[in-house]
Amino acid sequence: MKFVLFKKNENKVDRSNRILPQHVGIIMDGNGRWAKKRGMPRQAGHQAGASNFRKITRYCNSIGIKNLTVYAFSTENWRRPKDEVDALMNLFYDYLVEALADFREENIRTVFIGDVTAFDPKLQKLMKEAQDLSSDKTGMRLNIAMNYGGRSEMIKAIKEISAGVAEGSIKESDITPELVSAHLYTAGQPDPDLIIRPSGEYRTSNFLLWQSAYSEYIFMDDILWPDFSTENLEEALDEYSRRNRRFGGV
Ligand code: FPP
């Protein structure tokens, strides 16, 4: 038996009249394998992945996606060999300088989600500048998840809420899903409607754990992130518009 998680659906969707997700999450996976297939070092895959991140981000904004969250570096990615982590940090720095200037011109608001205090102060400064300089932008909100992990995000929320309970500003009966959401990095934003993961891995990998309770997942197994095209994104959006979301109802 062959299991296929994403199969091209030949039923055409009218793209001019399609329900778009308000919030799209992307797990940008497969950079290492992309490089290996070409006999290149893994870092070259990340480089190609970073330039694709720019392309897809601009495209999402141009078609009217209001919120995009990309998984750039997880709390577990520090376990990679030092030279790969160093190369990723340099890449973040270089690409952030260039890409953020573009995004500002394109009215994109950039927000970093995750514990950014773990990064080099120079990188932190750049992240803060990028965030501050784009804070008045009214187009798409781009969340870049850096040193992000869904479990540590929930621990952060639990600690903040329990401190509130201890000091008396929060009553136990105030603890609702809305209160928990308000203590996450994504406070005030809609939950992701659609999460896309290319590369053939069928995992959530600690990405937006709380927020994805009712997200539609699309795992695309025949494409690695650096090759993920605007047409692949369109196919995922077509597929999303065919889904019947029930949120636990019938
Ligand atoms: C997963 O692929 C990808 C990463 C851990 C890094 C993602 C980072 C980028 C695409 C750069 C983004 C740049 C900015 C500025 C936000 P993998 O290395 O796990 O691939 P593999 O599973 O094939 O080994």
Short mmCIF file of C-alpha atoms and ligand atoms in Angstrom, two decimals:
data_model
loop_
_atom_site.label_atom_id
_atom_site.label_comp_id
_atom_site.label_asym_id
_atom_site.label_seq_id
_atom_site.Cartn_x
_atom_site.Cartn_y
_atom_site.Cartn_z
CA MET A 1 0.00 0.00 0.00
CA LYS A 2 1.25 3.48 -0.84
CA PHE A 3 0.46 6.33 1.50
CA VAL A 4 0.15 9.65 -0.25
CA LEU A 5 -0.38 12.72 1.91
CA PHE A 6 -0.57 15.31 -0.83
CA LYS A 7 -1.77 14.27 -4.22
CA LYS A 8 -2.26 16.84 -6.96
CA ASN A 9 -5.99 17.32 -7.32
CA GLU A 10 -6.90 17.85 -10.96
CA ASN A 11 -10.21 19.54 -10.07
CA LYS A 12 -9.55 23.16 -10.94
CA VAL A 13 -10.20 25.82 -8.35
CA ASP A 14 -11.23 29.32 -9.46
CA ARG A 15 -8.28 31.22 -8.00
CA SER A 16 -9.97 34.58 -8.38
CA ASN A 17 -12.75 33.44 -6.11
CA ARG A 18 -11.01 31.24 -3.56
CA ILE A 19 -11.06 31.49 0.23
CA LEU A 20 -7.52 32.42 1.28
CA PRO A 21 -6.17 31.43 4.68
CA GLN A 22 -5.68 34.44 6.95
CA HIS A 23 -2.52 32.92 8.38
CA VAL A 24 -0.14 30.52 6.67
CA GLY A 25 2.71 28.70 8.43
CA ILE A 26 5.62 27.19 6.51
CA ILE A 27 8.16 24.67 7.78
CA MET A 28 11.02 25.38 5.37
CA ASP A 29 12.41 21.86 5.28
CA GLY A 30 14.75 20.01 2.95
CA ASN A 31 17.65 22.45 2.48
CA GLY A 32 20.26 19.87 3.50
CA ARG A 33 18.92 17.21 1.15
CA TRP A 34 18.67 19.72 -1.68
CA ALA A 35 22.38 20.46 -1.29
CA LYS A 36 23.35 16.79 -0.89
CA LYS A 37 21.57 15.88 -4.13
CA ARG A 38 23.83 18.41 -5.86
CA GLY A 39 27.02 17.33 -4.10
CA MET A 40 27.15 20.67 -2.29
CA PRO A 41 27.68 21.43 1.43
CA ARG A 42 24.52 21.72 3.56
CA GLN A 43 25.19 25.43 3.96
CA ALA A 44 24.59 25.91 0.24
CA GLY A 45 21.13 24.41 0.75
CA HIS A 46 20.40 26.92 3.49
CA GLN A 47 21.56 29.71 1.22
CA ALA A 48 19.21 28.56 -1.52
CA GLY A 49 16.49 28.15 1.12
CA ALA A 50 16.99 31.72 2.31
CA SER A 51 16.63 33.17 -1.17
CA ASN A 52 13.47 31.13 -1.66
CA PHE A 53 12.18 32.41 1.68
CA ARG A 54 12.45 35.94 0.24
CA LYS A 55 10.67 35.00 -2.96
CA ILE A 56 7.79 33.16 -1.28
CA THR A 57 7.35 35.86 1.38
CA ARG A 58 7.01 38.59 -1.23
CA TYR A 59 4.63 36.45 -3.21
CA CYS A 60 2.41 35.76 -0.18
CA ASN A 61 2.20 39.48 0.47
CA SER A 62 1.42 40.23 -3.17
CA ILE A 63 -1.58 37.87 -3.23
CA GLY A 64 -3.08 39.19 0.00
CA ILE A 65 -2.03 36.70 2.70
CA LYS A 66 -2.31 38.70 5.92
CA ASN A 67 -0.04 36.65 8.22
CA LEU A 68 2.85 34.34 7.37
CA THR A 69 4.95 32.45 9.90
CA VAL A 70 8.14 30.75 8.73
CA TYR A 71 10.16 28.32 10.82
CA ALA A 72 13.75 29.49 10.39
CA PHE A 73 15.52 28.04 13.45
CA SER A 74 14.11 25.83 16.17
CA THR A 75 15.14 25.49 19.80
CA GLU A 76 16.48 22.05 18.78
CA ASN A 77 18.55 23.29 15.80
CA TRP A 78 21.42 24.26 18.16
CA ARG A 79 22.20 20.52 18.23
CA ARG A 80 23.53 20.68 14.66
CA PRO A 81 27.30 20.72 14.05
CA LYS A 82 28.88 24.05 15.06
CA ASP A 83 29.92 24.93 11.52
CA GLU A 84 26.34 24.50 10.27
CA VAL A 85 24.93 26.61 13.12
CA ASP A 86 27.59 29.30 12.49
CA ALA A 87 26.81 29.32 8.79
CA LEU A 88 23.09 29.67 9.53
CA MET A 89 23.74 32.61 11.86
CA ASN A 90 25.84 34.37 9.19
CA LEU A 91 23.13 33.70 6.67
CA PHE A 92 20.44 35.13 8.93
CA TYR A 93 22.55 38.23 9.36
CA ASP A 94 23.29 38.76 5.65
CA TYR A 95 19.83 37.97 4.43
CA LEU A 96 18.10 39.97 7.11
CA VAL A 97 20.02 43.08 6.11
CA GLU A 98 18.99 42.74 2.47
CA ALA A 99 15.61 41.15 2.73
CA LEU A 100 14.27 43.40 5.42
CA ALA A 101 14.94 46.49 3.34
CA ASP A 102 12.84 44.91 0.56
CA PHE A 103 10.10 43.90 2.95
CA ARG A 104 9.85 47.40 4.35
CA GLU A 105 9.39 48.77 0.85
CA GLU A 106 6.71 46.20 0.30
CA ASN A 107 4.80 47.21 3.41
CA ILE A 108 5.61 43.95 5.25
CA ARG A 109 5.71 44.04 9.04
CA THR A 110 8.37 41.73 10.45
CA VAL A 111 8.13 40.18 13.89
CA PHE A 112 10.47 37.62 15.45
CA ILE A 113 8.92 34.88 17.51
CA GLY A 114 11.02 32.76 19.82
CA ASP A 115 13.63 33.42 22.49
CA VAL A 116 15.88 35.80 20.60
CA THR A 117 18.06 36.51 23.66
CA ALA A 118 20.08 33.39 22.75
CA PHE A 119 21.50 35.03 19.61
CA ASP A 120 24.66 37.04 19.20
CA PRO A 121 24.04 40.66 20.32
CA LYS A 122 24.82 41.94 16.80
CA LEU A 123 22.14 39.71 15.32
CA GLN A 124 19.72 40.63 18.11
CA LYS A 125 20.28 44.32 17.34
CA LEU A 126 19.51 43.75 13.68
CA MET A 127 16.39 41.77 14.54
CA LYS A 128 15.19 44.55 16.82
CA GLU A 129 15.90 47.21 14.17
CA ALA A 130 14.03 45.22 11.56
CA GLN A 131 11.11 44.76 13.89
CA ASP A 132 11.00 48.42 14.99
CA LEU A 133 11.50 49.86 11.50
CA SER A 134 8.64 47.83 10.07
CA SER A 135 6.26 48.16 13.03
CA ASP A 136 4.05 50.71 11.23
CA LYS A 137 3.67 48.60 8.08
CA THR A 138 0.13 47.65 7.27
CA GLY A 139 0.62 44.84 4.74
CA MET A 140 1.38 41.24 5.63
CA ARG A 141 2.72 40.40 9.07
CA LEU A 142 5.74 38.13 8.71
CA ASN A 143 6.63 36.14 11.82
CA ILE A 144 10.11 34.67 11.58
CA ALA A 145 10.40 31.89 14.14
CA MET A 146 13.98 31.95 15.44
CA ASN A 147 15.06 29.87 18.43
CA TYR A 148 11.40 28.98 18.53
CA GLY A 149 9.86 25.85 20.01
CA GLY A 150 6.18 25.28 20.73
CA ARG A 151 6.95 23.57 24.03
CA SER A 152 9.18 26.34 25.35
CA GLU A 153 6.59 28.88 24.22
CA MET A 154 3.97 27.05 26.30
CA ILE A 155 6.34 26.90 29.27
CA LYS A 156 6.81 30.66 28.96
CA ALA A 157 3.01 31.11 29.02
CA ILE A 158 2.59 28.74 31.97
CA LYS A 159 5.28 30.59 33.96
CA GLU A 160 3.78 34.01 33.23
CA ILE A 161 0.28 32.85 34.13
CA SER A 162 1.38 31.08 37.30
CA ALA A 163 3.32 34.19 38.38
CA GLY A 164 0.08 36.17 37.83
CA VAL A 165 -1.85 33.68 39.94
CA ALA A 166 0.79 33.82 42.69
CA GLU A 167 0.69 37.62 42.86
CA GLY A 168 -3.11 37.70 42.62
CA SER A 169 -3.51 39.49 39.26
CA ILE A 170 -4.90 36.31 37.62
CA LYS A 171 -7.57 34.10 39.17
CA GLU A 172 -7.61 30.39 38.39
CA SER A 173 -11.00 30.86 36.75
CA ASP A 174 -9.43 33.44 34.37
CA ILE A 175 -7.32 30.72 32.77
CA THR A 176 -8.98 30.14 29.41
CA PRO A 177 -7.66 29.26 25.95
CA GLU A 178 -7.81 32.99 25.13
CA LEU A 179 -5.63 33.84 28.15
CA VAL A 180 -3.08 31.20 27.17
CA SER A 181 -3.04 32.52 23.58
CA ALA A 182 -2.43 36.02 24.92
CA HIS A 183 0.78 34.79 26.58
CA LEU A 184 2.25 33.27 23.42
CA TYR A 185 4.65 35.00 21.03
CA THR A 186 1.77 35.21 18.54
CA ALA A 187 -0.53 37.07 20.98
CA GLY A 188 -3.19 39.03 19.14
CA GLN A 189 -2.72 37.17 15.86
CA PRO A 190 -5.13 34.66 14.31
CA ASP A 191 -4.15 31.00 14.60
CA PRO A 192 -2.64 29.52 11.43
CA ASP A 193 -5.34 28.19 9.11
CA LEU A 194 -2.85 26.37 6.92
CA ILE A 195 0.58 24.88 7.63
CA ILE A 196 2.69 23.68 4.72
CA ARG A 197 5.68 21.38 5.05
CA PRO A 198 7.60 20.37 1.96
CA SER A 199 10.30 17.68 1.82
CA GLY A 200 8.39 14.54 2.72
CA GLU A 201 8.67 14.72 6.50
CA TYR A 202 5.29 14.23 8.14
CA ARG A 203 5.90 15.87 11.50
CA THR A 204 5.00 19.12 13.21
CA SER A 205 8.48 19.44 14.77
CA ASN A 206 7.43 21.65 17.70
CA PHE A 207 6.02 24.34 15.37
CA LEU A 208 3.09 26.45 16.66
CA LEU A 209 1.88 23.58 18.85
CA TRP A 210 -0.91 25.43 20.66
CA GLN A 211 -1.89 27.60 17.71
CA SER A 212 -2.19 24.68 15.26
CA ALA A 213 -4.98 22.87 17.14
CA TYR A 214 -7.27 23.27 14.10
CA SER A 215 -4.79 24.10 11.35
CA GLU A 216 -5.05 22.33 8.03
CA TYR A 217 -1.75 20.61 7.30
CA ILE A 218 -0.40 20.07 3.81
CA PHE A 219 2.67 17.87 3.60
CA MET A 220 4.19 18.01 0.13
CA ASP A 221 6.53 15.10 -0.35
CA ASP A 222 7.95 15.64 -3.80
CA ILE A 223 9.53 19.03 -3.25
CA LEU A 224 12.41 20.35 -1.12
CA TRP A 225 12.19 23.90 0.29
CA PRO A 226 14.74 25.59 -2.05
CA ASP A 227 12.68 24.36 -5.02
CA PHE A 228 9.30 25.18 -3.51
CA SER A 229 7.74 27.48 -6.11
CA THR A 230 4.96 30.03 -6.16
CA GLU A 231 2.96 27.44 -8.13
CA ASN A 232 3.49 24.91 -5.28
CA LEU A 233 2.14 27.52 -2.90
CA GLU A 234 -0.83 28.08 -5.21
CA GLU A 235 -1.48 24.31 -5.27
CA ALA A 236 -1.46 24.28 -1.46
CA LEU A 237 -3.87 27.24 -1.40
CA ASP A 238 -6.14 25.44 -3.90
CA GLU A 239 -6.09 22.35 -1.70
CA TYR A 240 -6.82 24.44 1.39
CA SER A 241 -9.86 25.95 -0.32
CA ARG A 242 -11.20 22.44 -1.02
CA ARG A 243 -10.96 21.40 2.63
CA ASN A 244 -14.06 21.33 4.76
CA ARG A 245 -13.05 22.79 8.12
CA ARG A 246 -15.24 21.62 10.96
CA PHE A 247 -13.38 22.69 14.12
CA GLY A 248 -14.66 19.63 15.93
CA GLY A 249 -18.25 20.14 14.76
CA VAL A 250 -20.04 18.26 11.98
C1 FPP B 1 15.47 22.77 7.57
O1 FPP B 1 16.11 22.06 6.54
C2 FPP B 1 15.85 24.16 7.50
C3 FPP B 1 16.48 24.87 8.49
C4 FPP B 1 16.80 24.31 9.80
C5 FPP B 1 16.88 26.27 8.27
C6 FPP B 1 15.84 27.09 7.58
C7 FPP B 1 16.44 28.39 7.27
C8 FPP B 1 16.32 29.03 6.11
C9 FPP B 1 15.52 28.57 4.97
C10 FPP B 1 16.97 30.36 5.97
C11 FPP B 1 15.94 31.41 6.28
C12 FPP B 1 16.57 32.70 6.35
C13 FPP B 1 16.08 33.74 7.04
C14 FPP B 1 16.80 35.01 6.95
C15 FPP B 1 14.89 33.68 7.91
P1 FPP B 1 17.15 20.91 6.91
O2 FPP B 1 18.49 21.51 7.05
O3 FPP B 1 16.66 20.18 8.12
O4 FPP B 1 17.08 20.02 5.65
P2 FPP B 1 17.25 18.42 5.62
O5 FPP B 1 16.09 17.85 6.40
O6 FPP B 1 17.16 18.12 4.16
O7 FPP B 1 18.58 18.10 6.22
#
